[in-house]
PDB file of C-alpha atoms in Angstrom:
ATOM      1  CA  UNK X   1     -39.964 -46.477  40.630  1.00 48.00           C
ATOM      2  CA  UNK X   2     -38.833 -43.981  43.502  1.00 53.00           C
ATOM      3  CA  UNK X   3     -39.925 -40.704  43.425  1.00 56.00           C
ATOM      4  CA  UNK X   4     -36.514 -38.902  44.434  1.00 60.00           C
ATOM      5  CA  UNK X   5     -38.293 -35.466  43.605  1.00 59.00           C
ATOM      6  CA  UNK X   6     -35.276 -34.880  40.990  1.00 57.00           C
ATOM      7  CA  UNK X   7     -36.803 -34.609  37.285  1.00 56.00           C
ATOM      8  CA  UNK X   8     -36.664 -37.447  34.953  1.00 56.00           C
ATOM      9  CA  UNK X   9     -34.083 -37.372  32.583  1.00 54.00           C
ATOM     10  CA  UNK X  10     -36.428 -39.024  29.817  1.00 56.00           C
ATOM     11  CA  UNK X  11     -39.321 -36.826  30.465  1.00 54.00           C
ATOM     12  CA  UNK X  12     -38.668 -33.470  29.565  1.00 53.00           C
ATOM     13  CA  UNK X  13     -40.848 -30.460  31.314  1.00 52.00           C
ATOM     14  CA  UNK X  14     -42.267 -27.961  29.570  1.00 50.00           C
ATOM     15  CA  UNK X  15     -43.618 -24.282  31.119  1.00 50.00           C
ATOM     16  CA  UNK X  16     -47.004 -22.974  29.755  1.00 50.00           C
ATOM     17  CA  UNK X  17     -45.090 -19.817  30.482  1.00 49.00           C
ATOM     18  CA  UNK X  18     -42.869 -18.995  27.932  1.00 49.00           C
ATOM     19  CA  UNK X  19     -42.368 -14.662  26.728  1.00 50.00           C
ATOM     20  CA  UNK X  20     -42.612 -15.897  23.096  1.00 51.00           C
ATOM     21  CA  UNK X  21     -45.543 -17.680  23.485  1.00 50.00           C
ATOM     22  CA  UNK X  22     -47.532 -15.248  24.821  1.00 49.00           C
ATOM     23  CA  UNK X  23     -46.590 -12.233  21.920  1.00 51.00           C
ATOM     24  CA  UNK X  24     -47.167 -15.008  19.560  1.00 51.00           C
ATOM     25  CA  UNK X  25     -50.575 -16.069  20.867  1.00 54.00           C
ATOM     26  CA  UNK X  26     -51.404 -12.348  20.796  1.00 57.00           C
ATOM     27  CA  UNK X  27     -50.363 -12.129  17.037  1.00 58.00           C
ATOM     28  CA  UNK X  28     -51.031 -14.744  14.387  1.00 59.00           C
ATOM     29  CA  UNK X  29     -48.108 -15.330  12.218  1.00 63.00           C
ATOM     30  CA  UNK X  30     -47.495 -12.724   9.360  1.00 73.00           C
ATOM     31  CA  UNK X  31     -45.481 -13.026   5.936  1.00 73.00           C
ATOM     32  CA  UNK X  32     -44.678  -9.620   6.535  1.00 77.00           C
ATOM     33  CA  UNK X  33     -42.811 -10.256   9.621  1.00 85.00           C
ATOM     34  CA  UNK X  34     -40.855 -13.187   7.789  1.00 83.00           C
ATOM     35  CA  UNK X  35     -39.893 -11.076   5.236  1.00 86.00           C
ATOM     36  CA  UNK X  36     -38.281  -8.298   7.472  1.00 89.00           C
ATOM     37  CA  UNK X  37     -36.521 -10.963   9.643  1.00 89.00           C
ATOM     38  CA  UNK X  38     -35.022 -12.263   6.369  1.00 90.00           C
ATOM     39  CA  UNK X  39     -34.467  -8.351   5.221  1.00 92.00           C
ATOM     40  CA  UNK X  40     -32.513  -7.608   8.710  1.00 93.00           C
ATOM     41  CA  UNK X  41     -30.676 -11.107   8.273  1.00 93.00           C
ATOM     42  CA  UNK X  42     -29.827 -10.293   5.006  1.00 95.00           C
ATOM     43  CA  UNK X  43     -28.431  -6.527   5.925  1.00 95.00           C
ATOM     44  CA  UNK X  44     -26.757  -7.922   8.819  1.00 96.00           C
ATOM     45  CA  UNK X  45     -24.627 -10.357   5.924  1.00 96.00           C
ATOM     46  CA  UNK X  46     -24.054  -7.332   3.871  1.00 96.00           C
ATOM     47  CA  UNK X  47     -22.814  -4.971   6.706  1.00 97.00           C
ATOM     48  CA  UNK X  48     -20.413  -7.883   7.529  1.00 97.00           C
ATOM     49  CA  UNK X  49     -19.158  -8.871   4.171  1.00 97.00           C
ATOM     50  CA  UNK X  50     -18.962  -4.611   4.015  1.00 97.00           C
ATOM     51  CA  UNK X  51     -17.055  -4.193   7.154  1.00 98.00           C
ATOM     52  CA  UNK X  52     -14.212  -7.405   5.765  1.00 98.00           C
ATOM     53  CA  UNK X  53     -13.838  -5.421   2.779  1.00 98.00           C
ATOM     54  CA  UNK X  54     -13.332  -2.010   4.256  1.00 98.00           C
ATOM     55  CA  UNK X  55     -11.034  -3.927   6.757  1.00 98.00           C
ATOM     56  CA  UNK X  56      -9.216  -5.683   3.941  1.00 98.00           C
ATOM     57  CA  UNK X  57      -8.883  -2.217   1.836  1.00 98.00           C
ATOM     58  CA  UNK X  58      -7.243  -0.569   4.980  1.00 98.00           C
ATOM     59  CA  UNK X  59      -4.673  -3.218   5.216  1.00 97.00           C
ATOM     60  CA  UNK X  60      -3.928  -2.794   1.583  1.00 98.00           C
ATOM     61  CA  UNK X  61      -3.405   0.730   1.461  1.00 98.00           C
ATOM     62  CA  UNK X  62      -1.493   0.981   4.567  1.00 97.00           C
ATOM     63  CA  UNK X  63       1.101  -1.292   2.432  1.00 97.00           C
ATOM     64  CA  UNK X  64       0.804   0.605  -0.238  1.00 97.00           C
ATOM     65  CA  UNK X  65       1.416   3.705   1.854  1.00 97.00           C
ATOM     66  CA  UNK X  66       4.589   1.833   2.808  1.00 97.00           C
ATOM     67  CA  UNK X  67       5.708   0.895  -0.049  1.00 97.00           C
ATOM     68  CA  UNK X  68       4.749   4.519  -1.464  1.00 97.00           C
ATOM     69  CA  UNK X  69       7.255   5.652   1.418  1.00 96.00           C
ATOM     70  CA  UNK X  70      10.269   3.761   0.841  1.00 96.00           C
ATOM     71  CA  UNK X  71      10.246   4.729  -3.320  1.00 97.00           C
ATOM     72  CA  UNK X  72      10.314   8.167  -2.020  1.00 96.00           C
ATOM     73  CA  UNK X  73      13.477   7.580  -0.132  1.00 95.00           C
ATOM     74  CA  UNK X  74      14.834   5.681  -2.458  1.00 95.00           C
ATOM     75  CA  UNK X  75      13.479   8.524  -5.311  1.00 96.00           C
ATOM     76  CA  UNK X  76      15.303  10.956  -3.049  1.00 95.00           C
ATOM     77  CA  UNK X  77      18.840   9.007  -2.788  1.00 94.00           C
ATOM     78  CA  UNK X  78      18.727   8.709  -6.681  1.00 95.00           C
ATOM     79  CA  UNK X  79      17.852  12.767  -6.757  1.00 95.00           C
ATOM     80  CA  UNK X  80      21.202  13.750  -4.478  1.00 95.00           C
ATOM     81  CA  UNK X  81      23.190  11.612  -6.705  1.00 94.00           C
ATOM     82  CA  UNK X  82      21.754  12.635  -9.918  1.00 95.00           C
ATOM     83  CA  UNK X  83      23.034  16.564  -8.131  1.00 94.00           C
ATOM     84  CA  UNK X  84      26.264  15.431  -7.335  1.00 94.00           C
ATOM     85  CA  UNK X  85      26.510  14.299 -11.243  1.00 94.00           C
ATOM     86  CA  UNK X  86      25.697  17.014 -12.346  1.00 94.00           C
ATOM     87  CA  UNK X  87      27.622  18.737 -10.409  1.00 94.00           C
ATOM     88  CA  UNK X  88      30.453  17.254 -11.092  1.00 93.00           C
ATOM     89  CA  UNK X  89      29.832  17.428 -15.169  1.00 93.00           C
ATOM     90  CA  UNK X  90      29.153  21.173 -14.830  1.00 92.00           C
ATOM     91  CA  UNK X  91      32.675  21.453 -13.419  1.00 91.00           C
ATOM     92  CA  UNK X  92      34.164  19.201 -15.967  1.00 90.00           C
ATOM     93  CA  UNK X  93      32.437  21.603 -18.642  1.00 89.00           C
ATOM     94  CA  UNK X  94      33.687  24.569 -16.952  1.00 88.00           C
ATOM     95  CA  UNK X  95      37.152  23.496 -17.118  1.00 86.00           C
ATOM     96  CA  UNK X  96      37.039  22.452 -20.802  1.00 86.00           C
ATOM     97  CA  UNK X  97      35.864  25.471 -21.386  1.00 83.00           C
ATOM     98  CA  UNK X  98      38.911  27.713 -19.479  1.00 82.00           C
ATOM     99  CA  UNK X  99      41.215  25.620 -20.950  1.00 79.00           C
ATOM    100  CA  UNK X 100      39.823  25.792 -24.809  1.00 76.00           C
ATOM    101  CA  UNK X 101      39.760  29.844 -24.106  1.00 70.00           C
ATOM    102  CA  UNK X 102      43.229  29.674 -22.950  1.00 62.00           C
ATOM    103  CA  UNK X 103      44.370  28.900 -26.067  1.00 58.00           C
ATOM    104  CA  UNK X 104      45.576  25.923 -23.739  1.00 49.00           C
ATOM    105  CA  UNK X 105      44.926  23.598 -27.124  1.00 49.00           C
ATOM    106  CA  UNK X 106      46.722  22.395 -29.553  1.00 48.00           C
ATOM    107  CA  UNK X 107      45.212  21.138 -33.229  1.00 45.00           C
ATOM    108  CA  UNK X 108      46.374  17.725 -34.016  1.00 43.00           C
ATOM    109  CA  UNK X 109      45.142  17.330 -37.724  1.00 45.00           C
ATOM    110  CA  UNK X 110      44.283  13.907 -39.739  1.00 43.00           C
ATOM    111  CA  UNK X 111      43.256  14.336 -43.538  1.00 43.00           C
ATOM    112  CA  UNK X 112      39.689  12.351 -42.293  1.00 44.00           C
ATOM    113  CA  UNK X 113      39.334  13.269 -38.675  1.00 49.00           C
ATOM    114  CA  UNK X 114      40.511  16.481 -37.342  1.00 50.00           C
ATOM    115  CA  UNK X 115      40.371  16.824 -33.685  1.00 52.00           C
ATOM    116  CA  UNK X 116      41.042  18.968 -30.319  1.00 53.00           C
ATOM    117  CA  UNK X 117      43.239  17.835 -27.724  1.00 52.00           C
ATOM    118  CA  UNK X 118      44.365  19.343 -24.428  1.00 50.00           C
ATOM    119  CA  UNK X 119      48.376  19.585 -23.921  1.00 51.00           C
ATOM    120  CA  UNK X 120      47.915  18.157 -20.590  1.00 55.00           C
ATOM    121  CA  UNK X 121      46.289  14.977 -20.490  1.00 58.00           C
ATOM    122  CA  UNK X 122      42.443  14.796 -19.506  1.00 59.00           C
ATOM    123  CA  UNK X 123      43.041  12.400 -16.727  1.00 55.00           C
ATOM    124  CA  UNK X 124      45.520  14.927 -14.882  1.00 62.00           C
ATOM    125  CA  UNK X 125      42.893  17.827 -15.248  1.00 60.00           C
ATOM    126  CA  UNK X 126      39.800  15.480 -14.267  1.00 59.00           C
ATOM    127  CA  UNK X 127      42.234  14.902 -11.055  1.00 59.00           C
ATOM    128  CA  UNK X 128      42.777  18.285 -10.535  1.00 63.00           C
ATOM    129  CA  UNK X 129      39.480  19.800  -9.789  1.00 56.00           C
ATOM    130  CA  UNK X 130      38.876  17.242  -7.387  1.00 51.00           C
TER     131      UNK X 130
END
């Protein structure tokens, strides 16, 4: 064959300089040094698996904060109308009560049931306090 001064694909070169060689020339192989490499492998696994969860947790309580939010607002529209009802029902106590002092009832008596009734009807004074 030609010598085209290009390398031969087939034949593969190898340096007698290599930086791992020489340390590991220098140092005969150790059980000690496997089992830290496995150690640091192992920690570097955990710190991931760590970091996913913690990443995972974050996402989950920033939904929950959410979600925490809107009840809150929704909590608060339920509060003004639970105000407005009472309110309202304080009024309508109010103004039973003027009209029972008022002598503004009349007793409407059954042998079984007796009962209290307003002269007016209690539609036209629920429409008058509006």
């Amino acid at each position: 064959m030609e010598d085209t001064g290009e390398p031969d694909p087939e034949r593969r070169h190898f340096s007698s300089f290599s930086p791992t060689a020489s340390t590991d020339k220098n140092r005969p192989f150790s059980p000690l040094d496997a089992k830290k490499e496995m150690d640091i492998a192992l920690l570097q696994y955990q710190n991931q698996k760590l970091r996913e969860r913690v990443e995972a947790q974050k996402a989950e309580r920033t939904a929950l904060e959410n979600k925490l939010s809107q009840l809150m607002e929704k909590q608060q529209a339920y509060d003004e109308t639970l105000a407005a009802v009472n309110r309202a029902w304080d009024e309508l106590i109010h103004g039973l009560e003027s009209c029972s002092s008022a002598g503004n009832l009349i007793n409407v008596g059954q042998e079984a049931n007796k009962q209290l009734i307003p002269k007016a009807s209690v539609w036209d004074f629920l429409c008058s306090w509006r």
